[in-house]
């Protein structure tokens, strides 16, 4: 999605803005731009379609110098990716705006502003903001902050805004509603961004804006007003780690680095949350113990990979905790008339905590009478965390690759902790089973390390996919969502069409697709469904389909003509979904590398989907 960077300093800030944009590249975008106010008072911009590199080239031949500026990476929503649609947008020669989000009443505003004589040079909703602000500025006697405060109520939709004007060079303005913004605090200089990662090269101290906040940022001070217009202080957060996240280290891609980080981050997600033989329910927050005892149902809502984690959890919650569980994608849930069962815990799962549909679903759910809300999330400062009653933070660290990997496995770990905590609170989980699973969780990082050690074997297997256009992924039980996640990874980064099915559904339709050009990928832990799965695989082989099977060492499956078996370390069946995810991630990664796609920033996709 779009990215924002802003700076006000005494030094030249152009390189800081560009470096900030580079650090936001992982979010996905199709054009980039920067506007800088020079010491002589000229506001100038450079904009380019394509990568930040193109913008850098433009700046190399036509440099911009100044100590106040804003920059943006745009992911097209209104209007095609083009230079004239790229941000910053100007009104006149002195006012510039960059915007994340969508202004829903842009057509009405556009007509009104045209009536006032404004000429539009782009197809974007953002241009209505800058002209509206220009119009309001005149009404506010040239006071930019007053003009922004007056214009904001006229904007319907979602926005994170950064504004600068040549007429007030002492300030950088920001406004947040539905799209995150963070102020980076320096010494005699301050910064703004849509994600703190953009500013880690200049500061480690941050102030997160809340919904409805407007901020006036000067070189040596920051003033913030809340949604009611009252002056407020926002807490300063200092980071002491995570700077290494923006670095690929020895790895060729962030995705590969993040896949290999999984033993470490799973370990971190478990830290402080396990007692000798039980899960520490306080990990979910101080009220969790009392609340969990009253939970009779669970409703999970999430998108994409996070939705797949929730699907695995449904199997766990019903089987291990004896609690009925429903799961739905957030974009459907938010627009559906939902019948809420009494005593239902509403659970959202999100890496970013800023996914527009998941946030909207949470906000709707609050009106519907759920017992409480719980966010399983990777970003402690996110909107989802701030707006939920209970939180379990996954400790995956910043995830840069657009294709989610370590966020998924740490979500699964968080959901297993939830299953065990709820099972015990409801009296449905035997203490011996909880103790056994706690022990298995402790061993999980080691098992994951063993799975990653098979990278070379999986790289070899990936060659089977290099020329293929379609693939099937099969799984049974809790491995079905793992198959879905495997298919999502493959299509996201290699652009190969991939479908996942519960293996038992094969002969109800998809078997018609199977031939020598359609590889079938299967995950086969050693459980009570193994024999049934083996029959499904025979059905594939009988139609000439090529099989790639990730199988438990104890599953007694071996290579044969058209059958490629990769033996996986043995693991407790309950935790098999975590382990079996890893070879599917590696497979997608190697196929994408072979096909030469942009692994970390696949086409058309954004890391954090902050618009509908
Ligand atoms: O930040 P979230 O977990 O809420 O994001 C949800 C999806 O947009 C995300 O999982 C997406 O599907 C990933 N690109 C998958 O790799």
Coordinates of C-alpha atoms and ligand atoms in Angstrom, one line a residue:
X1 CA 0.0 0.0 0.0
X2 CA 1.0 3.7 -0.2
X3 CA 3.8 5.0 2.0
X4 CA 4.4 8.4 3.5
X5 CA 7.7 10.1 4.7
X6 CA 8.1 13.7 5.8
X7 CA 10.9 15.7 7.4
X8 CA 11.6 19.1 8.9
X9 CA 15.2 19.8 9.9
X10 CA 18.0 22.2 9.5
X11 CA 19.9 20.0 7.1
X12 CA 19.0 18.9 3.5
X13 CA 16.3 16.2 3.9
X14 CA 15.9 14.9 0.4
X15 CA 18.2 11.9 0.9
X16 CA 16.3 11.1 4.1
X17 CA 13.0 11.1 2.3
X18 CA 14.3 8.9 -0.4
X19 CA 15.9 6.4 2.0
X20 CA 12.5 6.4 3.9
X21 CA 10.7 5.5 0.7
X22 CA 13.2 2.7 0.0
X23 CA 12.5 1.3 3.4
X24 CA 8.7 1.3 2.6
X25 CA 9.2 -0.4 -0.8
X26 CA 8.2 -3.8 0.7
X27 CA 4.7 -2.5 1.1
X28 CA 4.1 -2.5 -2.6
X29 CA 3.6 0.6 -4.9
X30 CA 3.6 1.6 -8.5
X31 CA 4.9 5.2 -8.5
X32 CA 6.9 7.5 -6.2
X33 CA 7.4 11.2 -5.6
X34 CA 8.9 13.8 -3.4
X35 CA 8.3 17.6 -2.8
X36 CA 10.9 19.8 -1.1
X37 CA 10.8 23.4 -0.1
X38 CA 14.1 25.2 -0.9
X39 CA 15.7 27.8 1.3
X40 CA 14.6 30.4 -1.4
X41 CA 11.0 29.4 -0.8
X42 CA 10.4 27.4 -3.9
X43 CA 8.3 24.2 -3.5
X44 CA 9.3 21.7 -6.2
X45 CA 8.6 18.1 -6.8
X46 CA 9.8 15.1 -8.8
X47 CA 7.6 12.2 -9.5
X48 CA 8.2 8.9 -11.4
X49 CA 6.3 5.8 -12.3
X50 CA 8.0 2.6 -11.2
X51 CA 10.5 2.0 -8.5
X52 CA 12.1 4.5 -6.1
X53 CA 15.2 3.9 -8.1
X54 CA 13.6 5.8 -11.0
X55 CA 12.9 8.7 -8.7
X56 CA 16.5 8.6 -7.5
X57 CA 17.6 8.9 -11.1
X58 CA 15.4 11.9 -11.6
X59 CA 16.8 13.5 -8.5
X60 CA 20.3 12.8 -9.6
X61 CA 19.8 14.7 -12.8
X62 CA 17.5 17.4 -11.3
X63 CA 18.3 17.6 -7.6
X64 CA 16.0 19.1 -4.9
X65 CA 17.5 20.7 -1.8
X66 CA 15.7 21.9 1.3
X67 CA 15.0 21.3 4.9
X68 CA 11.2 20.7 4.7
X69 CA 9.7 18.0 2.5
X70 CA 7.2 15.1 2.0
X71 CA 7.5 12.0 -0.1
X72 CA 5.2 9.1 -1.1
X73 CA 5.0 5.7 -2.7
X74 CA 1.6 5.3 -4.4
X75 CA -0.4 2.1 -4.9
X76 CA -3.0 3.0 -7.4
X77 CA -6.6 3.1 -6.4
X78 CA -8.2 6.1 -8.2
X79 CA -6.5 6.6 -11.5
X80 CA -3.8 4.5 -13.3
X81 CA -0.2 4.4 -12.2
X82 CA 1.2 7.5 -14.0
X83 CA 3.4 10.5 -13.3
X84 CA 0.4 12.9 -13.1
X85 CA -1.4 10.7 -10.6
X86 CA 1.7 10.2 -8.4
X87 CA 1.9 12.2 -5.2
X88 CA 2.7 14.8 -3.9
X89 CA -0.2 16.7 -5.3
X90 CA -0.1 20.5 -5.5
X91 CA -2.7 23.3 -5.3
X92 CA -1.1 26.4 -6.7
X93 CA 2.7 26.6 -6.2
X94 CA 2.9 26.7 -2.5
X95 CA 0.8 23.8 -1.1
X96 CA 1.6 20.1 -1.3
X97 CA -0.1 17.0 0.1
X98 CA 0.6 13.3 0.2
X99 CA -2.2 10.9 1.2
X100 CA -2.7 7.2 2.1
X101 CA -6.2 5.9 2.1
X102 CA -9.3 6.7 0.1
X103 CA -11.6 9.8 0.1
X104 CA -15.0 8.3 -0.5
X105 CA -16.8 11.7 -1.2
X106 CA -14.1 12.8 -3.7
X107 CA -16.6 13.1 -6.6
X108 CA -18.8 15.5 -4.7
X109 CA -15.8 17.5 -3.6
X110 CA -14.3 17.5 -7.1
X111 CA -17.5 19.0 -8.5
X112 CA -17.7 21.6 -5.8
X113 CA -14.0 22.6 -6.2
X114 CA -14.3 22.8 -10.0
X115 CA -17.2 25.1 -9.4
X116 CA -14.9 27.3 -7.4
X117 CA -12.5 27.4 -10.3
X118 CA -9.9 24.7 -9.3
X119 CA -8.4 22.9 -12.3
X120 CA -7.7 19.2 -11.7
X121 CA -4.5 17.7 -13.2
X122 CA -4.9 14.1 -12.0
X123 CA -7.6 11.4 -11.6
X124 CA -6.9 10.9 -7.9
X125 CA -9.1 11.4 -4.9
X126 CA -6.1 13.0 -3.2
X127 CA -6.1 16.1 -5.4
X128 CA -9.5 17.1 -3.9
X129 CA -7.8 17.3 -0.5
X130 CA -5.1 19.7 -1.6
X131 CA -7.5 22.0 -3.4
X132 CA -10.0 21.9 -0.5
X133 CA -7.2 22.8 1.8
X134 CA -6.1 25.6 -0.5
X135 CA -9.6 26.9 -0.5
X136 CA -9.9 26.7 3.3
X137 CA -6.5 28.3 3.7
X138 CA -7.8 31.5 2.2
X139 CA -10.8 31.4 4.6
X140 CA -8.5 30.9 7.6
X141 CA -6.3 33.9 6.9
X142 CA -3.4 31.8 5.6
X143 CA -3.1 29.7 8.8
X144 CA -2.2 26.2 7.6
X145 CA -3.0 24.4 10.8
X146 CA -6.4 26.1 11.1
X147 CA -7.1 25.3 7.5
X148 CA -6.4 21.6 8.0
X149 CA -8.6 21.5 11.0
X150 CA -11.4 23.2 9.1
X151 CA -11.0 20.9 6.0
X152 CA -10.8 17.6 7.9
X153 CA -14.6 17.3 8.7
X154 CA -15.3 17.5 5.0
X155 CA -13.3 14.4 4.2
X156 CA -15.2 11.1 4.3
X157 CA -13.2 7.9 4.2
X158 CA -9.7 7.0 5.3
X159 CA -6.6 9.1 5.3
X160 CA -3.1 9.5 6.6
X161 CA -2.0 13.0 5.4
X162 CA 1.2 15.0 5.3
X163 CA 1.0 18.6 4.3
X164 CA 3.6 21.4 3.7
X165 CA 3.3 24.9 2.4
X166 CA 5.8 27.5 1.2
X167 CA 3.9 30.1 3.1
X168 CA 4.5 28.4 6.5
X169 CA 8.0 26.8 6.2
X170 CA 8.2 26.3 10.0
X171 CA 5.8 23.3 10.0
X172 CA 5.0 19.9 8.7
X173 CA 1.3 18.9 9.3
X174 CA -0.2 15.5 9.7
X175 CA -3.7 14.1 10.1
X176 CA -4.7 10.5 10.8
X177 CA -8.1 8.7 10.3
X178 CA -8.0 5.1 9.3
X179 CA -4.4 5.1 8.0
X180 CA -1.5 4.9 10.4
X181 CA 1.1 7.7 10.9
X182 CA 4.0 7.9 13.3
X183 CA 6.2 10.9 14.2
X184 CA 9.9 10.2 14.5
X185 CA 11.6 12.4 17.1
X186 CA 15.1 13.7 16.5
X187 CA 17.4 16.4 18.0
X188 CA 16.4 19.7 16.5
X189 CA 14.6 17.8 13.7
X190 CA 11.5 15.7 13.4
X191 CA 10.1 13.3 10.9
X192 CA 6.8 11.7 9.9
X193 CA 6.1 8.3 8.3
X194 CA 3.3 5.8 7.7
X195 CA 5.6 3.1 9.3
X196 CA 8.4 3.6 11.8
X197 CA 10.6 1.4 9.7
X198 CA 11.0 4.2 7.2
X199 CA 12.7 6.4 9.8
X200 CA 15.0 3.9 11.6
X201 CA 18.0 5.5 9.9
X202 CA 17.4 8.8 11.6
X203 CA 15.8 8.0 15.0
X204 CA 14.6 5.3 17.4
X205 CA 12.1 7.5 19.2
X206 CA 8.5 7.5 18.0
X207 CA 5.1 9.0 18.8
X208 CA 2.1 7.2 17.2
X209 CA -0.8 9.3 16.2
X210 CA -4.3 8.0 17.2
X211 CA -7.5 8.0 15.2
X212 CA -8.7 11.6 14.6
X213 CA -5.3 13.2 15.6
X214 CA -4.0 16.3 13.9
X215 CA -0.3 17.1 14.4
X216 CA 1.8 20.3 13.9
X217 CA 5.4 19.2 13.7
X218 CA 8.2 21.8 14.0
X219 CA 11.9 21.2 14.1
X220 CA 12.1 21.2 17.9
X221 CA 8.5 20.6 19.0
X222 CA 5.3 18.7 18.2
X223 CA 1.8 19.7 19.0
X224 CA -1.1 17.2 18.7
X225 CA -4.9 17.7 18.9
X226 CA -7.2 14.7 19.3
X227 CA -10.5 14.1 17.4
X228 CA -12.4 16.5 19.7
X229 CA -9.9 19.2 19.0
X230 CA -8.4 19.1 22.5
X231 CA -4.6 19.3 22.8
X232 CA -3.1 15.9 23.8
X233 CA 0.2 14.3 24.5
X234 CA 1.0 11.0 22.9
X235 CA 3.4 8.6 24.5
X236 CA 7.0 8.4 23.2
X237 CA 8.1 4.9 22.4
X238 CA 11.8 4.0 22.1
X239 CA 12.9 1.0 20.2
X240 CA 16.1 -0.8 21.2
X241 CA 16.0 -3.6 18.6
X242 CA 14.6 -4.4 15.2
X243 CA 17.0 -2.3 13.2
X244 CA 18.4 -5.5 11.7
X245 CA 15.0 -6.3 10.2
X246 CA 15.6 -3.8 7.4
X247 CA 18.7 -5.7 6.4
X248 CA 18.7 -8.9 4.3
X249 CA 22.0 -10.0 5.9
X250 CA 23.5 -13.1 4.2
X251 CA 20.2 -13.9 2.4
X252 CA 19.3 -13.1 -1.2
X253 CA 15.8 -12.1 -0.3
X254 CA 13.9 -10.9 2.8
X255 CA 11.5 -13.8 2.4
X256 CA 14.3 -16.4 2.7
X257 CA 15.7 -14.6 5.7
X258 CA 12.3 -14.5 7.3
X259 CA 11.6 -18.2 6.6
X260 CA 14.9 -19.0 8.3
X261 CA 14.1 -16.8 11.3
X262 CA 11.2 -19.0 12.2
X263 CA 12.8 -21.2 14.9
X264 CA 14.0 -18.0 16.7
X265 CA 10.8 -16.1 16.5
X266 CA 8.6 -19.1 17.5
X267 CA 10.9 -19.4 20.5
X268 CA 10.4 -15.7 21.2
X269 CA 6.6 -16.0 20.9
X270 CA 6.7 -18.8 23.5
X271 CA 8.9 -16.9 25.9
X272 CA 7.3 -16.0 29.2
X273 CA 4.0 -17.7 28.2
X274 CA 4.6 -21.3 29.4
X275 CA 4.6 -22.5 32.9
X276 CA 6.0 -26.0 33.8
X277 CA 3.1 -27.9 32.4
X278 CA 0.6 -25.2 31.4
X279 CA 0.0 -22.1 29.4
X280 CA 0.2 -18.8 31.4
X281 CA -3.2 -17.3 30.7
X282 CA -2.0 -13.9 31.8
X283 CA -0.1 -13.8 28.5
X284 CA -3.4 -12.6 27.0
X285 CA -3.8 -9.7 29.5
X286 CA -4.8 -9.2 33.1
X287 CA -8.6 -9.8 32.5
X288 CA -8.0 -12.9 30.5
X289 CA -8.3 -15.5 33.3
X290 CA -11.7 -14.2 34.4
X291 CA -13.0 -13.7 30.8
X292 CA -11.8 -17.1 29.4
X293 CA -13.8 -19.0 32.0
X294 CA -17.0 -17.6 30.5
X295 CA -16.2 -18.2 26.8
X296 CA -18.6 -20.7 25.2
X297 CA -17.9 -19.9 21.5
X298 CA -15.2 -18.3 19.4
X299 CA -15.6 -16.2 16.3
X300 CA -12.4 -15.7 14.3
X301 CA -12.1 -13.0 11.6
X302 CA -9.0 -12.3 9.5
X303 CA -7.7 -11.9 5.9
X304 CA -5.3 -13.8 3.6
X305 CA -2.6 -15.8 5.4
X306 CA -3.9 -14.7 8.8
X307 CA -7.3 -16.3 7.8
X308 CA -5.5 -19.5 7.1
X309 CA -4.0 -19.4 10.6
X310 CA -7.5 -19.0 12.0
X311 CA -8.7 -22.0 10.0
X312 CA -6.1 -24.2 11.6
X313 CA -7.2 -22.8 15.0
X314 CA -10.8 -23.9 14.3
X315 CA -9.6 -27.5 14.2
X316 CA -7.6 -27.1 17.4
X317 CA -10.3 -25.2 19.4
X318 CA -13.0 -27.7 18.6
X319 CA -10.8 -30.8 19.0
X320 CA -8.6 -29.9 22.0
X321 CA -10.6 -27.2 23.8
X322 CA -14.1 -28.5 23.0
X323 CA -15.2 -24.9 22.0
X324 CA -17.3 -24.3 19.0
X325 CA -15.5 -22.0 16.6
X326 CA -16.6 -20.1 13.5
X327 CA -14.2 -18.3 11.1
X328 CA -14.8 -15.9 8.3
X329 CA -12.8 -13.6 6.1
X330 CA -13.1 -10.0 7.3
X331 CA -14.3 -8.5 4.0
X332 CA -17.4 -10.8 4.2
X333 CA -18.0 -10.6 7.9
X334 CA -18.0 -6.8 8.0
X335 CA -21.0 -6.6 5.5
X336 CA -23.0 -9.5 6.7
X337 CA -25.9 -9.6 9.2
X338 CA -24.3 -11.7 11.9
X339 CA -26.2 -13.7 14.6
X340 CA -24.0 -13.7 17.7
X341 CA -24.1 -16.7 20.0
X342 CA -24.0 -15.7 23.7
X343 CA -20.6 -15.7 25.4
X344 CA -18.6 -15.6 22.1
X345 CA -15.0 -14.3 22.1
X346 CA -14.3 -12.3 19.0
X347 CA -10.7 -13.0 17.8
X348 CA -8.9 -11.1 15.1
X349 CA -5.6 -12.2 13.6
X350 CA -3.3 -9.9 11.7
X351 CA 0.4 -9.4 11.1
X352 CA 0.1 -5.7 10.6
X353 CA -2.9 -4.8 12.8
X354 CA -3.8 -2.2 10.2
X355 CA -5.7 -4.3 7.6
X356 CA -8.7 -2.2 6.7
X357 CA -11.3 -5.1 6.6
X358 CA -10.1 -6.7 9.8
X359 CA -10.2 -3.4 11.6
X360 CA -13.7 -2.6 10.3
X361 CA -14.9 -6.1 11.3
X362 CA -13.6 -5.5 14.9
X363 CA -15.3 -2.1 15.0
X364 CA -18.6 -3.6 13.8
X365 CA -18.2 -6.5 16.3
X366 CA -18.0 -4.1 19.2
X367 CA -21.6 -3.1 18.4
X368 CA -22.9 -6.7 18.2
X369 CA -22.6 -7.9 21.8
X370 CA -19.6 -10.2 21.8
X371 CA -18.2 -11.1 25.2
X372 CA -14.8 -9.5 24.4
X373 CA -12.3 -9.0 21.6
X374 CA -8.9 -10.5 21.4
X375 CA -6.2 -9.5 18.8
X376 CA -3.5 -11.9 17.8
X377 CA -1.1 -9.4 16.2
X378 CA 2.5 -8.8 15.4
X379 CA 2.5 -5.0 15.9
X380 CA 2.0 -3.8 19.4
X381 CA 1.4 -0.2 18.4
X382 CA -1.2 -1.1 15.7
X383 CA -4.8 0.1 15.6
X384 CA -6.1 -3.5 16.1
X385 CA -4.2 -3.9 19.3
X386 CA -5.2 -0.5 20.6
X387 CA -8.9 -1.2 20.0
X388 CA -9.1 -4.8 21.3
X389 CA -9.9 -5.8 24.9
X390 CA -7.2 -8.5 25.0
X391 CA -4.0 -8.9 23.0
X392 CA -1.5 -11.6 22.3
X393 CA 1.5 -10.2 20.5
X394 CA 3.3 -12.6 18.2
X395 CA 7.0 -11.9 18.3
X396 CA 7.9 -12.3 14.7
X397 CA 9.6 -9.0 14.4
X398 CA 9.1 -6.7 11.4
X399 CA 8.2 -8.8 8.3
X400 CA 9.4 -7.2 5.1
X401 CA 8.6 -9.8 2.4
X402 CA 5.1 -9.2 1.1
X403 CA 4.5 -13.0 1.3
X404 CA 3.8 -13.7 4.9
X405 CA 5.9 -16.5 6.4
X406 CA 7.2 -16.0 10.0
X407 CA 4.1 -14.0 10.9
X408 CA 1.9 -17.1 10.0
X409 CA 3.9 -19.6 12.1
X410 CA 4.0 -17.3 15.1
X411 CA 0.2 -16.7 14.7
X412 CA -0.2 -20.5 14.8
X413 CA 1.8 -20.7 18.0
X414 CA -0.3 -17.9 19.5
X415 CA -3.5 -19.7 18.5
X416 CA -2.2 -23.0 20.1
X417 CA -1.6 -21.0 23.3
X418 CA -5.1 -19.7 23.1
X419 CA -6.5 -23.2 22.5
X420 CA -4.8 -24.6 25.6
X421 CA -5.7 -21.6 27.8
X422 CA -9.4 -21.8 26.8
X423 CA -9.5 -25.6 27.0
X424 CA -8.3 -25.4 30.6
X425 CA -10.5 -22.4 31.5
X426 CA -13.5 -24.3 30.3
X427 CA -12.5 -27.6 32.0
X428 CA -12.4 -29.4 28.7
X429 CA -8.7 -30.1 28.4
X430 CA -7.1 -32.8 30.5
X431 CA -4.0 -31.6 32.4
X432 CA -1.9 -34.4 31.0
X433 CA -2.7 -33.4 27.5
X434 CA -1.9 -29.8 28.2
X435 CA 1.4 -30.8 29.8
X436 CA 2.2 -33.0 26.8
X437 CA 1.5 -30.2 24.3
X438 CA 3.4 -27.6 26.4
X439 CA 6.4 -30.0 26.2
X440 CA 5.9 -30.3 22.4
X441 CA 5.8 -26.5 22.0
X442 CA 9.1 -26.2 23.8
X443 CA 10.6 -28.7 21.3
X444 CA 9.0 -26.9 18.3
X445 CA 11.9 -24.5 17.5
X446 CA 14.3 -27.4 17.2
X447 CA 11.8 -29.3 14.9
X448 CA 11.5 -26.2 12.7
X449 CA 15.3 -26.0 12.5
X450 CA 15.3 -29.6 11.3
X451 CA 12.7 -28.9 8.6
X452 CA 14.7 -25.9 7.4
X453 CA 17.8 -28.1 7.1
X454 CA 16.0 -29.8 4.2
X455 CA 16.2 -26.6 2.1
X456 CA 18.5 -28.1 -0.6
X457 CA 16.2 -31.1 -1.1
X458 CA 13.3 -28.8 -1.6
X459 CA 15.2 -26.6 -3.9
X460 CA 15.8 -29.6 -6.1
X461 CA 12.1 -30.5 -6.0
X462 CA 11.2 -26.9 -7.1
X463 CA 12.7 -27.6 -10.5
X464 CA 9.6 -29.8 -11.2
X465 CA 7.5 -26.6 -11.2
X466 CA 9.6 -24.2 -13.3
X467 CA 7.6 -24.7 -16.5
X468 CA 4.2 -25.5 -15.0
X469 CA 1.2 -23.2 -15.1
X470 CA -1.2 -24.9 -12.6
X471 CA -0.8 -26.8 -9.4
X472 CA -3.1 -28.6 -6.8
X473 CA -2.4 -28.6 -3.1
X474 CA -4.1 -31.3 -1.0
X475 CA -4.4 -31.7 2.8
X476 CA -6.8 -33.3 5.2
X477 CA -8.0 -32.1 8.6
X478 CA -5.8 -29.2 10.0
X479 CA -3.5 -29.8 7.0
X480 CA -6.2 -28.5 4.6
X481 CA -5.6 -24.8 5.7
X482 CA -1.8 -25.5 5.4
X483 CA -2.4 -26.6 1.8
X484 CA -4.4 -23.4 1.3
X485 CA -1.5 -21.4 2.7
X486 CA 1.0 -23.3 0.5
X487 CA -1.2 -22.5 -2.6
X488 CA -1.4 -18.8 -1.7
X489 CA 2.4 -18.6 -1.3
X490 CA 3.0 -20.2 -4.7
X491 CA 0.5 -18.0 -6.5
X492 CA 1.7 -14.8 -4.7
X493 CA 5.3 -15.0 -5.6
X494 CA 5.7 -17.3 -8.6
X495 CA 2.4 -16.4 -10.3
X496 CA 1.6 -20.0 -10.9
X497 CA -2.1 -20.8 -10.6
X498 CA -2.5 -22.9 -7.5
X499 CA -5.6 -24.3 -5.8
X500 CA -6.0 -26.1 -2.5
X501 CA -8.6 -28.8 -1.8
X502 CA -9.4 -31.0 1.1
X503 CA -8.0 -34.3 -0.3
X504 CA -11.4 -36.0 0.1
X505 CA -12.9 -33.5 -2.4
X506 CA -10.6 -34.6 -5.2
X507 CA -13.1 -36.9 -6.9
X508 CA -15.9 -34.4 -6.5
X509 CA -14.5 -32.3 -9.3
X510 CA -10.8 -31.3 -9.3
X511 CA -9.6 -34.8 -10.4
X512 CA -10.8 -33.8 -13.9
X513 CA -7.9 -31.3 -14.0
X514 CA -5.2 -33.9 -13.2
X515 CA -2.7 -34.8 -15.9
X516 CA 1.1 -34.9 -16.3
X517 CA 1.2 -31.0 -16.5
X518 CA -0.6 -30.6 -13.1
X519 CA 1.7 -31.3 -10.2
X520 CA -0.1 -32.2 -7.0
X521 CA 1.5 -31.2 -3.7
X522 CA 0.4 -33.0 -0.5
X523 CA 1.3 -32.7 3.2
X524 CA 1.1 -36.1 4.9
X525 CA 1.8 -36.2 8.7
X526 CA 1.4 -39.6 10.3
X527 CA -2.1 -39.4 11.7
X528 CA -5.4 -41.3 11.5
X529 CA -6.1 -39.7 8.1
X530 CA -2.9 -41.0 6.5
X531 CA -4.4 -44.1 4.9
X532 CA -7.3 -42.1 3.4
X533 CA -4.8 -39.6 2.1
X534 CA -2.7 -42.4 0.5
X535 CA -5.9 -43.6 -1.4
X536 CA -6.4 -40.0 -2.7
X537 CA -2.8 -40.0 -3.9
X538 CA -3.4 -43.3 -5.8
X539 CA -6.3 -41.5 -7.6
X540 CA -3.9 -38.8 -8.7
X541 CA -1.2 -41.3 -9.9
X542 CA -3.8 -43.4 -11.8
X543 CA -4.5 -40.2 -13.9
X544 CA -0.8 -39.6 -14.7
X545 CA -0.5 -36.8 -12.1
X546 CA 2.9 -36.1 -10.6
X547 CA 3.0 -36.1 -6.8
X548 CA 5.1 -34.2 -4.4
X549 CA 4.5 -35.5 -0.9
X550 CA 5.9 -34.0 2.3
X551 CA 5.5 -37.0 4.6
X552 CA 6.3 -38.0 8.1
X553 CA 9.3 -40.3 8.4
X554 CA 7.0 -42.8 10.0
X555 CA 4.4 -42.6 7.2
X556 CA 6.2 -45.2 5.2
X557 CA 5.9 -43.5 1.9
X558 CA 8.7 -43.8 -0.7
X559 CA 9.7 -42.4 -4.0
X560 CA 8.4 -44.1 -7.1
X561 CA 7.7 -43.2 -10.7
X562 CA 5.9 -39.8 -10.6
X563 CA 6.0 -39.7 -6.8
X564 CA 8.6 -37.5 -5.0
X565 CA 8.6 -38.0 -1.3
X566 CA 10.3 -35.5 1.0
X567 CA 10.6 -37.0 4.5
X568 CA 9.8 -34.6 7.3
X569 CA 10.9 -34.9 11.0
X570 CA 8.4 -36.6 13.1
X571 CA 6.2 -34.3 15.2
X572 CA 3.1 -34.4 17.5
X573 CA 0.1 -34.3 15.2
X574 CA -1.3 -31.2 16.9
X575 CA 1.7 -29.2 15.9
X576 CA 2.1 -30.7 12.4
X577 CA 0.5 -27.6 10.7
X578 CA 3.3 -25.4 12.0
X579 CA 6.1 -27.8 10.8
X580 CA 4.5 -28.6 7.4
X581 CA 4.1 -25.0 6.5
X582 CA 7.9 -24.6 6.2
X583 CA 8.6 -26.8 3.3
X584 CA 5.7 -25.2 1.4
X585 CA 7.2 -21.8 2.0
X586 CA 10.6 -23.0 0.8
X587 CA 9.1 -24.6 -2.3
X588 CA 7.3 -21.4 -3.3
X589 CA 10.4 -19.4 -2.7
X590 CA 12.6 -21.6 -4.9
X591 CA 10.0 -21.8 -7.7
X592 CA 9.8 -18.0 -7.7
X593 CA 13.6 -17.7 -7.8
X594 CA 13.7 -20.1 -10.7
X595 CA 11.1 -18.2 -12.6
X596 CA 12.9 -14.9 -11.9
X597 CA 9.9 -13.1 -10.3
X598 CA 10.2 -10.2 -7.7
X599 CA 10.1 -12.4 -4.6
X600 CA 9.9 -9.7 -1.9
X601 CA 7.6 -7.3 -3.8
X602 CA 5.4 -9.5 -6.1
X603 CA 3.4 -7.6 -8.7
X604 CA 0.1 -6.0 -7.8
X605 CA 0.4 -6.8 -4.1
X606 CA 0.9 -4.7 -1.0
X607 CA 2.3 -5.7 2.4
X608 CA -0.3 -4.0 4.5
X609 CA -3.8 -3.6 2.9
X610 CA -5.0 -0.5 4.6
X611 CA -7.8 0.2 2.0
X612 CA -10.9 -1.9 1.2
Ligands
LIG1 O1 -1.5 -7.8 8.1 P1 -2.5 -8.9 8.0 O2 -2.1 -10.2 8.5 O3 -3.9 -8.5 8.4 O4 -2.7 -9.1 6.4 C1 -3.6 -10.0 5.8 C2 -3.3 -10.3 4.4 O5 -3.3 -9.2 3.6 C3 -1.9 -11.0 4.3 O6 -1.8 -12.1 5.1 C4 -1.7 -11.4 2.8 O7 -2.6 -12.4 2.4 C5 -0.2 -11.8 2.6 N1 0.3 -11.2 1.5 C6 -0.1 -13.3 2.4 O8 1.2 -13.7 2.2

